[in-house]
Amino acid sequence: MGSDTVVHTVGTKVWIRDEEESWKKAEVIRVENDQLLLRTESGEETKCKAEDAPLQNPDTRGGVEDMTRLPYLHEPGVMWNLRSRYMLDDIYTYTGTILIAVNPFASLPHLYGAHMMDQYRGADLGELSPHVYAIADAAYRQMRKEMKGQSILVSGESGAGKTETSKLIMKYLAYMGGYKESGREGGKGGPSVEEQVLESNPLLEAFGNAKTVRNNNSSRFGKYVEINFNKDGVISGAAIRTYLLERSRVVAVNNPERNYHIFYQLCEGASVEQRARWKLSAAADYFYLNQSTCFELPGVNNAEEFKCTVHAMTRVGIPEADQEAIFRTVSAILALGNISFVAAGDGESSVPQPGKGEQYLATTAELLGVDKEGLCKALTTRTRQTPEGPIVSPLDAKAATENRDSLAKVIYAKMFDWLVARINNAIGEDLNCAASVGVLDIYGFESFQYNDFEQFCINLANEKLQQHFNQHVFKMEQAEYEREKIDWSYIQFVDNQDVLDLIEGKMGILDLLDEQCRFPTATGADLAQKLFSSNLCKDSKRFSKPKRLVSAFTIDHYAGDVTYECANFLDKNKDFVVAEHQSLLGSASLKFVAELFYEAPVEAAPDAKGGKGLKGFKFNSVGSQFKKQLADLMTQLHAMEPHYIRCIKPNSVNKPALFENKNSLHQLRCGGVLEAVRISCAGFPSKRPYPDFVDHFWPLAPELLRTDLDDQEISKRIIEKTGLAGYQLGETKVFLRAGQMAQMDKLRTDKLNSAAIRIQRSVRGYLARKHYLQAMQRVLLLQSCVRAYFARMEYKHMRETKAAITIQRFYRGYAARKEYQKSYRLVLLLQSMWRGRTARQRFEHMRRLHASVTIQNTYRAYRARADYESQRQAALVFQCAFRAKAAKRALRQLRADARESSKLLEDKKALEVKVHELQATLEVVQKQRNELRQQIKDEKAALADSERKCKELEGEKAALAAQAAVATAAELEAIKSARERAEGEAESLKTQLAELTERAAKEKAELEKKLASARDWIDRQMNERSDIEKKFHAMKDDLITRLQNACGQRDEARAQVLELQAEMEKMRESLTVKERQLTLASAAAAAAAVAPASSPAPAANGAPAASTPATEGSRLMENFAKRAPGYAKAISDSMSTILSFNTPPPGSRPGREEEAGARTPDIR
């Protein structure tokens, strides 16, 4: 194939890389040599090389069920097809015979159940939509047909749905294994084999599954279930094998993960009797569980799950005695974790912490059936056998804690292995079976920020399975090529054997790890240096040393580079049982525990001096055991026909309808799906049946459709015409090398574009000619219409000119009349405005004069009140200071007297006298209170009398207003203002009187309250008289202080009453004065009203008369002002001003305004 740019043209849909979405869609807008200018769906433009922009597949709604049918099989095509199907809840997709299952994180009940099992039973693979039942049915039918073992390998990362998929497979196999032609097989007398196989799942999940950050029910061990079938296809037995249980989780849990489910189920599901028997408490009380704050799972009831676990134990055939022993052992592990140690002696030894540590030590010993002292010794000491005899070495607190955790991990691992063996014994493996189907549920490839020994072993297992997977995919490709009878001998197979040799080969990483574990003082850094100096590691391209990490190494796996930390490799690789633990628990009184630790004695190798002795422990390597297990597993898988299911976790938040491209691509890469795509691309990735090929590429040779050639011959001639090389023609399909399909699509697009250009040229010429003729006709029609329009416009202009002249004549006459009328109205308006202005000026002068008088009155009253308030405040401050000084002096005297212990008896007697005096004082105060009440009643009567007088004054004012109604308008206005001021002052007096009354009531209430408080205090003192000698000083100070306060309050109340009386007297005098003022004002107003009628007329010559009403009223007001101070004087001033304003000045002539009005021209 030539350059990659030949497959791209303008408008080609391609994929380009993206940092967030991994791949995104784009369109080619220009081709520049080996560079493409692209526009994304968001409108952004970018450039990239042609080889970095793979072509998009034709848009298929909902994707394709088998991705081998995609025209372009590459990474973005696989990703987009899975995404499209996932968004439509099509979670299963084929890649050949490989099933890809995407976790929906939601319930899809319509996809599972007996109705779906019946639908897929007997259907060929690919006949129906992709489904896990289809894979299980294909394995079962192929097993029945060939009588050869089948294996179903389920892999994926934590949370991808491996466990649920394995359950569905086993349910289907149990369904098919119990199916007979006559119907369902009814089990009698006990559970059937298929029921026991299904019930083993919840049991192993309880003891081997836990919550992790990614999954709430993550399997922390690998599981291979082999189901045996007889010649009739009925289940005859089964066997379960487990791999690499995560022991460290028993003693260390990260937040917010959880420990194994069984611990929480036992703590919440055990009955009261069982909790007492097994010494159980809440999960939060155990150290192995409370390292994380997560104790509950959403939607999971631990108590109900415990019942399910017990039921599963019963169904698989575990008797109640063994169930009791298992739960007892689980409780012992929890109690063991709560044993804490403290340093003893010189700090090199340790003992259980007094209190809870010793209590949990006794509980653990009782539950395990061992001696308490023996358990304490096994945890805090270490015995080493030497030729001279055993040496017992104490352990410090840290080493004892590690020893405790090691024992807990060993007990749990042995119990888990015993449980698996018991399940196998209960179900029973049929060694004479006709064939079997194995289901492998194993952990997927793992790569974290911190990778430890567990990730190393898990990735080793995935490398082995990936090699098996690659061989199977290559084998399938070979089978298809052989069916189509094409040549495939030159296709190279890419293997990962070099990684396996690096890890498990001779003197590989596992061998070097085992060798380093034999040195007691070796560390992780020593292991890393040994690996770096190894010739096998240095020569391998897959092994590298990190730049910044000293005790770490990096391996290039098939899914990417992974860096492993060596710090814990040595400890986790050692699988040994301490001799003290073995001897102690092997002799336990609890039969179950003794069986777990039963082991024949093992002699140690001779030492350097030729002697023999027992070591402190039996060394065993986890890596070597796991390597052997993997070898046995791969041997068994190679003897079977494999079927693959790859589980994908679409997002990291466990939510439905959310597909993260980058995360999913990483899992496809780790699961080997993209590796399978690369293997397919190494051969003939583009395969199309002849009819489909002809239907798609016939435009490259359209003349061949008119011949009688068949589709195979037409396809051959089309390819020959394009000039491709390296293709193959099979029996039913055309096989093209990588990129050839894109090249043919480019030629097809160019051919279709060329034909489209010729069609467009002819159509555009025809349309141009047709448009020209239509334009000519429209121009002629437009010219005639325009000329007629101009003629009509000229005629219309002449008519409008004549009409305008007529309208102007009439409008000018109307405008002249309107102007005259406007001038006439303006003259009238000016006259009225001048007269109104004159009247307003006089009124404004009167208003300003009245306002100035009111302001002066208010300001003078304010100054008087302010002076009074300042003097009163100063007096109060002086009084307070003086009283405080006197009180301090008395306090100092009292304190001096209290210090004299010799006067205690005299003070006691004096206090008794004081008590009697207080009682007398209380009677006096009560009498004074009654007098105050009488005074308040008198004040209320006086207040009522004042109100009555106010009402009489108001009546007199009303009468005065009626009499003054006949007065002149100016005099009436003055009287009204005087009356309003009088009413205002009356209201002010009422307000002050109300305030005084309210203040007196408040003071009276306070006085009564204080008197009641004094009475209560005296009563309490009388009751506590028996204790007066012990509390003498405090009582004396308190009594004197309260008495002084009461006396002071009484004096203040008396002073306030006297002040109220003085104010009442002043108010009475003020009211009397105002009554006289009102009387005088009424008399003056009456005189002013009568004066005009009795005054003589002016002289004929215009000179002023001897006595006028204005002058007479002025004299009356002057006399009234001399005698009436304050408010009456203000009324007098106001009336004088009014009278003087109304009186013309000397020399003025009456009727001036009339004369001025006569001189004003009247245009009317």
mmCIF file of C-alpha atoms in Angstrom, residues 219-510:
data_model
loop_
_atom_site.group_PDB
_atom_site.id
_atom_site.type_symbol
_atom_site.label_atom_id
_atom_site.label_comp_id
_atom_site.label_asym_id
_atom_site.label_seq_id
_atom_site.Cartn_x
_atom_site.Cartn_y
_atom_site.Cartn_z
ATOM 1 C CA SER A 219 -13.411 -10.982 44.835
ATOM 2 C CA ARG A 220 -10.082 -10.953 46.626
ATOM 3 C CA PHE A 221 -9.051 -14.354 45.255
ATOM 4 C CA GLY A 222 -9.007 -16.153 41.937
ATOM 5 C CA LYS A 223 -11.524 -18.943 41.433
ATOM 6 C CA TYR A 224 -11.731 -21.777 38.950
ATOM 7 C CA VAL A 225 -14.907 -23.883 39.053
ATOM 8 C CA GLU A 226 -14.841 -27.104 37.058
ATOM 9 C CA ILE A 227 -18.292 -28.627 36.519
ATOM 10 C CA ASN A 228 -18.320 -32.318 35.519
ATOM 11 C CA PHE A 229 -20.918 -33.777 33.150
ATOM 12 C CA ASN A 230 -21.756 -37.387 32.342
ATOM 13 C CA LYS A 231 -22.382 -38.725 28.856
ATOM 14 C CA ASP A 232 -26.024 -37.547 29.034
ATOM 15 C CA GLY A 233 -24.956 -33.968 29.675
ATOM 16 C CA VAL A 234 -26.139 -34.004 33.307
ATOM 17 C CA ILE A 235 -23.966 -32.525 36.084
ATOM 18 C CA SER A 236 -22.237 -35.353 37.913
ATOM 19 C CA GLY A 237 -19.774 -33.433 40.076
ATOM 20 C CA ALA A 238 -17.779 -30.270 40.492
ATOM 21 C CA ALA A 239 -14.530 -28.962 41.942
ATOM 22 C CA ILE A 240 -13.446 -25.469 43.059
ATOM 23 C CA ARG A 241 -9.857 -24.248 43.028
ATOM 24 C CA THR A 242 -8.794 -20.901 44.460
ATOM 25 C CA TYR A 243 -5.711 -18.775 43.836
ATOM 26 C CA LEU A 244 -3.851 -16.131 45.875
ATOM 27 C CA LEU A 245 -6.239 -15.093 48.641
ATOM 28 C CA GLU A 246 -5.464 -11.525 49.813
ATOM 29 C CA ARG A 247 -4.326 -12.345 53.368
ATOM 30 C CA SER A 248 -3.143 -8.848 54.254
ATOM 31 C CA ARG A 249 -6.730 -7.568 54.171
ATOM 32 C CA VAL A 250 -7.495 -9.577 57.330
ATOM 33 C CA VAL A 251 -5.227 -7.344 59.442
ATOM 34 C CA ALA A 252 -5.058 -4.072 57.467
ATOM 35 C CA VAL A 253 -7.922 -2.238 55.766
ATOM 36 C CA ASN A 254 -7.718 1.115 54.014
ATOM 37 C CA ASN A 255 -10.459 3.686 54.452
ATOM 38 C CA PRO A 256 -13.197 3.564 53.051
ATOM 39 C CA GLU A 257 -12.792 -0.133 52.162
ATOM 40 C CA ARG A 258 -14.012 -3.051 54.271
ATOM 41 C CA ASN A 259 -12.641 -6.346 55.504
ATOM 42 C CA TYR A 260 -14.141 -9.629 54.357
ATOM 43 C CA HIS A 261 -17.952 -9.723 54.477
ATOM 44 C CA ILE A 262 -18.129 -12.590 57.003
ATOM 45 C CA PHE A 263 -16.802 -10.406 59.847
ATOM 46 C CA TYR A 264 -19.610 -7.846 59.503
ATOM 47 C CA GLN A 265 -22.251 -10.521 58.902
ATOM 48 C CA LEU A 266 -21.220 -12.322 62.075
ATOM 49 C CA CYS A 267 -21.199 -9.149 64.224
ATOM 50 C CA GLU A 268 -24.708 -8.101 63.181
ATOM 51 C CA GLY A 269 -26.400 -11.386 62.273
ATOM 52 C CA ALA A 270 -25.547 -13.543 65.314
ATOM 53 C CA SER A 271 -28.314 -14.075 67.850
ATOM 54 C CA VAL A 272 -28.035 -12.959 71.470
ATOM 55 C CA GLU A 273 -27.144 -16.485 72.557
ATOM 56 C CA GLN A 274 -24.530 -16.836 69.832
ATOM 57 C CA ARG A 275 -23.012 -13.446 70.645
ATOM 58 C CA ALA A 276 -22.612 -14.495 74.270
ATOM 59 C CA ARG A 277 -21.189 -17.878 73.270
ATOM 60 C CA TRP A 278 -18.696 -16.433 70.782
ATOM 61 C CA LYS A 279 -17.854 -13.324 72.890
ATOM 62 C CA LEU A 280 -18.981 -10.968 70.099
ATOM 63 C CA SER A 281 -19.503 -7.211 70.223
ATOM 64 C CA ALA A 282 -20.164 -4.506 67.622
ATOM 65 C CA ALA A 283 -17.990 -4.345 64.494
ATOM 66 C CA ALA A 284 -16.702 -0.896 65.459
ATOM 67 C CA ASP A 285 -15.117 -2.390 68.610
ATOM 68 C CA TYR A 286 -12.599 -4.549 66.682
ATOM 69 C CA PHE A 287 -9.252 -3.196 65.512
ATOM 70 C CA TYR A 288 -9.241 -5.293 62.347
ATOM 71 C CA LEU A 289 -12.540 -3.653 61.331
ATOM 72 C CA ASN A 290 -12.477 -0.106 62.730
ATOM 73 C CA GLN A 291 -9.405 0.897 60.724
ATOM 74 C CA SER A 292 -12.042 1.943 58.180
ATOM 75 C CA THR A 293 -15.163 3.984 58.884
ATOM 76 C CA CYS A 294 -17.243 1.895 56.485
ATOM 77 C CA PHE A 295 -19.292 -0.792 58.248
ATOM 78 C CA GLU A 296 -22.455 -0.866 56.105
ATOM 79 C CA LEU A 297 -22.989 -1.281 52.368
ATOM 80 C CA PRO A 298 -25.842 0.546 50.632
ATOM 81 C CA GLY A 299 -28.736 -1.806 49.976
ATOM 82 C CA VAL A 300 -27.134 -4.701 51.919
ATOM 83 C CA ASN A 301 -28.423 -6.040 55.249
ATOM 84 C CA ASN A 302 -25.587 -7.819 57.065
ATOM 85 C CA ALA A 303 -27.985 -9.773 59.277
ATOM 86 C CA GLU A 304 -29.903 -11.130 56.271
ATOM 87 C CA GLU A 305 -26.636 -11.918 54.476
ATOM 88 C CA PHE A 306 -25.510 -13.909 57.535
ATOM 89 C CA LYS A 307 -28.673 -16.011 57.302
ATOM 90 C CA CYS A 308 -27.941 -16.613 53.596
ATOM 91 C CA THR A 309 -24.378 -17.676 54.447
ATOM 92 C CA VAL A 310 -25.605 -20.147 57.085
ATOM 93 C CA HIS A 311 -28.179 -21.470 54.616
ATOM 94 C CA ALA A 312 -25.485 -21.903 51.949
ATOM 95 C CA MET A 313 -23.303 -23.832 54.422
ATOM 96 C CA THR A 314 -26.197 -26.164 55.143
ATOM 97 C CA ARG A 315 -26.976 -26.623 51.440
ATOM 98 C CA VAL A 316 -23.404 -27.547 50.519
ATOM 99 C CA GLY A 317 -23.312 -30.149 53.295
ATOM 100 C CA ILE A 318 -21.374 -28.517 56.143
ATOM 101 C CA PRO A 319 -22.792 -29.860 59.463
ATOM 102 C CA GLU A 320 -23.832 -27.545 62.290
ATOM 103 C CA ALA A 321 -20.863 -28.558 64.460
ATOM 104 C CA ASP A 322 -18.431 -27.407 61.790
ATOM 105 C CA GLN A 323 -20.464 -24.221 61.263
ATOM 106 C CA GLU A 324 -20.185 -23.526 64.984
ATOM 107 C CA ALA A 325 -16.415 -24.091 64.847
ATOM 108 C CA ILE A 326 -16.014 -21.805 61.810
ATOM 109 C CA PHE A 327 -17.858 -18.898 63.382
ATOM 110 C CA ARG A 328 -16.029 -19.470 66.648
ATOM 111 C CA THR A 329 -12.731 -19.221 64.776
ATOM 112 C CA VAL A 330 -13.837 -16.026 62.983
ATOM 113 C CA SER A 331 -14.713 -14.502 66.379
ATOM 114 C CA ALA A 332 -11.292 -15.582 67.699
ATOM 115 C CA ILE A 333 -9.558 -13.752 64.826
ATOM 116 C CA LEU A 334 -11.449 -10.540 65.683
ATOM 117 C CA ALA A 335 -10.550 -10.885 69.357
ATOM 118 C CA LEU A 336 -6.932 -11.647 68.441
ATOM 119 C CA GLY A 337 -6.693 -8.313 66.627
ATOM 120 C CA ASN A 338 -7.658 -6.458 69.814
ATOM 121 C CA ILE A 339 -4.698 -7.840 71.790
ATOM 122 C CA SER A 340 -2.296 -4.919 72.186
ATOM 123 C CA PHE A 341 1.222 -5.062 73.591
ATOM 124 C CA VAL A 342 3.312 -2.719 75.715
ATOM 125 C CA ALA A 343 7.023 -2.723 76.402
ATOM 126 C CA ALA A 344 8.217 -4.540 79.505
ATOM 127 C CA GLY A 345 11.519 -4.380 81.395
ATOM 128 C CA ASP A 346 14.288 -2.848 79.304
ATOM 129 C CA GLY A 347 12.011 -2.394 76.274
ATOM 130 C CA GLU A 348 13.278 -5.446 74.368
ATOM 131 C CA SER A 349 10.390 -7.608 75.596
ATOM 132 C CA SER A 350 6.646 -7.048 75.648
ATOM 133 C CA VAL A 351 3.512 -8.138 77.506
ATOM 134 C CA PRO A 352 -0.192 -7.805 76.739
ATOM 135 C CA GLN A 353 -1.552 -4.443 77.752
ATOM 136 C CA PRO A 354 -3.160 -4.647 81.199
ATOM 137 C CA GLY A 355 -6.925 -4.428 81.093
ATOM 138 C CA LYS A 356 -8.387 -4.885 77.634
ATOM 139 C CA GLY A 357 -5.286 -6.527 76.190
ATOM 140 C CA GLU A 358 -5.321 -9.297 78.801
ATOM 141 C CA GLN A 359 -9.112 -9.600 78.517
ATOM 142 C CA TYR A 360 -8.972 -10.172 74.760
ATOM 143 C CA LEU A 361 -6.032 -12.557 75.223
ATOM 144 C CA ALA A 362 -8.206 -14.717 77.503
ATOM 145 C CA THR A 363 -11.135 -14.473 75.039
ATOM 146 C CA THR A 364 -8.949 -15.536 72.097
ATOM 147 C CA ALA A 365 -7.460 -18.455 74.028
ATOM 148 C CA GLU A 366 -10.919 -19.633 75.086
ATOM 149 C CA LEU A 367 -12.337 -19.411 71.537
ATOM 150 C CA LEU A 368 -9.346 -21.237 70.005
ATOM 151 C CA GLY A 369 -9.251 -23.836 72.760
ATOM 152 C CA VAL A 370 -5.654 -23.147 73.842
ATOM 153 C CA ASP A 371 -3.960 -22.172 77.077
ATOM 154 C CA LYS A 372 -3.872 -18.453 77.827
ATOM 155 C CA GLU A 373 -0.259 -18.475 79.008
ATOM 156 C CA GLY A 374 0.793 -20.588 76.053
ATOM 157 C CA LEU A 375 -0.827 -18.141 73.630
ATOM 158 C CA CYS A 376 0.823 -15.210 75.387
ATOM 159 C CA LYS A 377 4.212 -16.916 75.145
ATOM 160 C CA ALA A 378 3.698 -17.788 71.462
ATOM 161 C CA LEU A 379 2.910 -14.126 70.684
ATOM 162 C CA THR A 380 5.650 -12.450 72.740
ATOM 163 C CA THR A 381 8.597 -14.841 72.284
ATOM 164 C CA ARG A 382 10.402 -16.693 69.500
ATOM 165 C CA THR A 383 12.164 -20.039 70.014
ATOM 166 C CA ARG A 384 15.143 -21.033 67.879
ATOM 167 C CA GLN A 385 16.596 -24.546 67.918
ATOM 168 C CA THR A 386 20.380 -24.805 68.075
ATOM 169 C CA PRO A 387 22.745 -27.754 68.573
ATOM 170 C CA GLU A 388 23.226 -26.553 72.119
ATOM 171 C CA GLY A 389 19.481 -26.458 72.750
ATOM 172 C CA PRO A 390 16.515 -24.158 72.208
ATOM 173 C CA ILE A 391 16.994 -20.411 72.619
ATOM 174 C CA VAL A 392 13.941 -18.350 73.611
ATOM 175 C CA SER A 393 14.167 -14.723 72.526
ATOM 176 C CA PRO A 394 11.648 -12.087 73.672
ATOM 177 C CA LEU A 395 9.943 -9.882 71.122
ATOM 178 C CA ASP A 396 9.402 -6.169 71.523
ATOM 179 C CA ALA A 397 5.920 -4.623 71.240
ATOM 180 C CA LYS A 398 6.196 -3.985 67.492
ATOM 181 C CA ALA A 399 7.476 -7.495 66.724
ATOM 182 C CA ALA A 400 4.770 -9.005 68.952
ATOM 183 C CA THR A 401 2.109 -7.053 67.054
ATOM 184 C CA GLU A 402 3.498 -8.316 63.728
ATOM 185 C CA ASN A 403 3.573 -11.842 65.191
ATOM 186 C CA ARG A 404 -0.093 -11.462 66.174
ATOM 187 C CA ASP A 405 -1.064 -10.284 62.660
ATOM 188 C CA SER A 406 0.874 -13.158 61.106
ATOM 189 C CA LEU A 407 -1.060 -15.652 63.233
ATOM 190 C CA ALA A 408 -4.394 -14.043 62.255
ATOM 191 C CA LYS A 409 -3.548 -14.237 58.547
ATOM 192 C CA VAL A 410 -2.459 -17.877 58.811
ATOM 193 C CA ILE A 411 -5.605 -18.900 60.711
ATOM 194 C CA TYR A 412 -7.897 -17.179 58.174
ATOM 195 C CA ALA A 413 -6.027 -18.577 55.148
ATOM 196 C CA LYS A 414 -6.100 -22.120 56.518
ATOM 197 C CA MET A 415 -9.794 -21.767 57.380
ATOM 198 C CA PHE A 416 -10.536 -20.518 53.827
ATOM 199 C CA ASP A 417 -8.617 -23.437 52.309
ATOM 200 C CA TRP A 418 -10.449 -25.859 54.628
ATOM 201 C CA LEU A 419 -13.786 -24.340 53.562
ATOM 202 C CA VAL A 420 -12.971 -24.774 49.856
ATOM 203 C CA ALA A 421 -11.858 -28.364 50.469
ATOM 204 C CA ARG A 422 -15.020 -29.090 52.439
ATOM 205 C CA ILE A 423 -17.171 -27.679 49.622
ATOM 206 C CA ASN A 424 -15.328 -29.890 47.128
ATOM 207 C CA ASN A 425 -15.821 -32.947 49.351
ATOM 208 C CA ALA A 426 -19.513 -32.139 49.789
ATOM 209 C CA ILE A 427 -20.128 -31.637 46.073
ATOM 210 C CA GLY A 428 -17.790 -34.377 44.947
ATOM 211 C CA GLU A 429 -15.559 -34.290 41.879
ATOM 212 C CA ASP A 430 -16.396 -36.885 39.229
ATOM 213 C CA LEU A 431 -13.020 -38.182 38.085
ATOM 214 C CA ASN A 432 -14.708 -40.479 35.534
ATOM 215 C CA CYS A 433 -16.840 -37.785 33.942
ATOM 216 C CA ALA A 434 -17.370 -37.699 30.190
ATOM 217 C CA ALA A 435 -16.334 -34.042 29.940
ATOM 218 C CA SER A 436 -16.296 -30.872 31.986
ATOM 219 C CA VAL A 437 -16.746 -27.117 31.648
ATOM 220 C CA GLY A 438 -14.463 -24.852 33.668
ATOM 221 C CA VAL A 439 -15.336 -21.268 34.644
ATOM 222 C CA LEU A 440 -12.339 -19.101 35.554
ATOM 223 C CA ASP A 441 -13.164 -15.962 37.535
ATOM 224 C CA ILE A 442 -9.822 -14.281 38.088
ATOM 225 C CA TYR A 443 -8.614 -10.798 38.790
ATOM 226 C CA GLY A 444 -7.855 -8.503 35.878
ATOM 227 C CA PHE A 445 -4.666 -6.612 35.104
ATOM 228 C CA GLU A 446 -3.900 -4.045 37.848
ATOM 229 C CA SER A 447 -1.795 -0.906 37.683
ATOM 230 C CA PHE A 448 -2.049 1.571 40.563
ATOM 231 C CA GLN A 449 0.028 4.447 41.852
ATOM 232 C CA TYR A 450 1.549 2.052 44.399
ATOM 233 C CA ASN A 451 1.927 -1.573 43.239
ATOM 234 C CA ASP A 452 2.920 -4.315 45.659
ATOM 235 C CA PHE A 453 3.515 -8.069 45.602
ATOM 236 C CA GLU A 454 -0.214 -8.805 45.076
ATOM 237 C CA GLN A 455 -0.257 -6.745 41.863
ATOM 238 C CA PHE A 456 2.926 -8.489 40.723
ATOM 239 C CA CYS A 457 1.334 -11.943 41.092
ATOM 240 C CA ILE A 458 -1.972 -10.789 39.563
ATOM 241 C CA ASN A 459 -0.216 -9.325 36.526
ATOM 242 C CA LEU A 460 1.853 -12.512 36.150
ATOM 243 C CA ALA A 461 -1.393 -14.492 35.987
ATOM 244 C CA ASN A 462 -2.761 -12.054 33.406
ATOM 245 C CA GLU A 463 0.418 -12.353 31.316
ATOM 246 C CA LYS A 464 -0.043 -16.150 31.261
ATOM 247 C CA LEU A 465 -3.715 -15.815 30.358
ATOM 248 C CA GLN A 466 -2.911 -13.167 27.744
ATOM 249 C CA GLN A 467 -0.463 -15.539 26.064
ATOM 250 C CA HIS A 468 -3.151 -18.188 26.046
ATOM 251 C CA PHE A 469 -5.626 -15.626 24.722
ATOM 252 C CA ASN A 470 -3.295 -14.476 21.933
ATOM 253 C CA GLN A 471 -2.671 -18.057 20.892
ATOM 254 C CA HIS A 472 -6.400 -18.710 20.821
ATOM 255 C CA VAL A 473 -7.135 -15.572 18.767
ATOM 256 C CA PHE A 474 -4.359 -16.429 16.330
ATOM 257 C CA LYS A 475 -5.704 -19.962 16.151
ATOM 258 C CA MET A 476 -9.198 -18.658 15.345
ATOM 259 C CA GLU A 477 -7.731 -16.470 12.612
ATOM 260 C CA GLN A 478 -5.941 -19.505 11.212
ATOM 261 C CA ALA A 479 -9.142 -21.549 11.332
ATOM 262 C CA GLU A 480 -11.035 -18.921 9.372
ATOM 263 C CA TYR A 481 -8.255 -18.635 6.790
ATOM 264 C CA GLU A 482 -8.241 -22.403 6.404
ATOM 265 C CA ARG A 483 -12.008 -22.488 5.934
ATOM 266 C CA GLU A 484 -11.712 -19.854 3.236
ATOM 267 C CA LYS A 485 -8.656 -21.662 1.740
ATOM 268 C CA ILE A 486 -6.348 -18.657 1.601
ATOM 269 C CA ASP A 487 -2.601 -18.465 2.115
ATOM 270 C CA TRP A 488 -1.639 -17.253 5.637
ATOM 271 C CA SER A 489 1.824 -18.755 6.110
ATOM 272 C CA TYR A 490 3.614 -15.389 6.132
ATOM 273 C CA ILE A 491 1.597 -13.890 9.023
ATOM 274 C CA GLN A 492 3.776 -13.363 12.101
ATOM 275 C CA PHE A 493 2.477 -14.024 15.641
ATOM 276 C CA VAL A 494 3.490 -11.568 18.383
ATOM 277 C CA ASP A 495 4.117 -13.390 21.679
ATOM 278 C CA ASN A 496 4.819 -12.168 25.226
ATOM 279 C CA GLN A 497 7.038 -15.091 26.188
ATOM 280 C CA ASP A 498 9.918 -12.716 26.954
ATOM 281 C CA VAL A 499 7.941 -11.174 29.848
ATOM 282 C CA LEU A 500 7.138 -14.638 31.231
ATOM 283 C CA ASP A 501 10.794 -15.663 30.968
ATOM 284 C CA LEU A 502 11.779 -12.482 32.812
ATOM 285 C CA ILE A 503 9.415 -13.254 35.693
ATOM 286 C CA GLU A 504 9.330 -17.041 36.060
ATOM 287 C CA GLY A 505 12.285 -18.186 34.008
ATOM 288 C CA LYS A 506 15.501 -19.613 35.426
ATOM 289 C CA MET A 507 17.094 -16.984 37.651
ATOM 290 C CA GLY A 508 14.159 -14.763 36.871
ATOM 291 C CA ILE A 509 12.503 -12.359 39.268
ATOM 292 C CA LEU A 510 10.683 -15.107 41.229
#
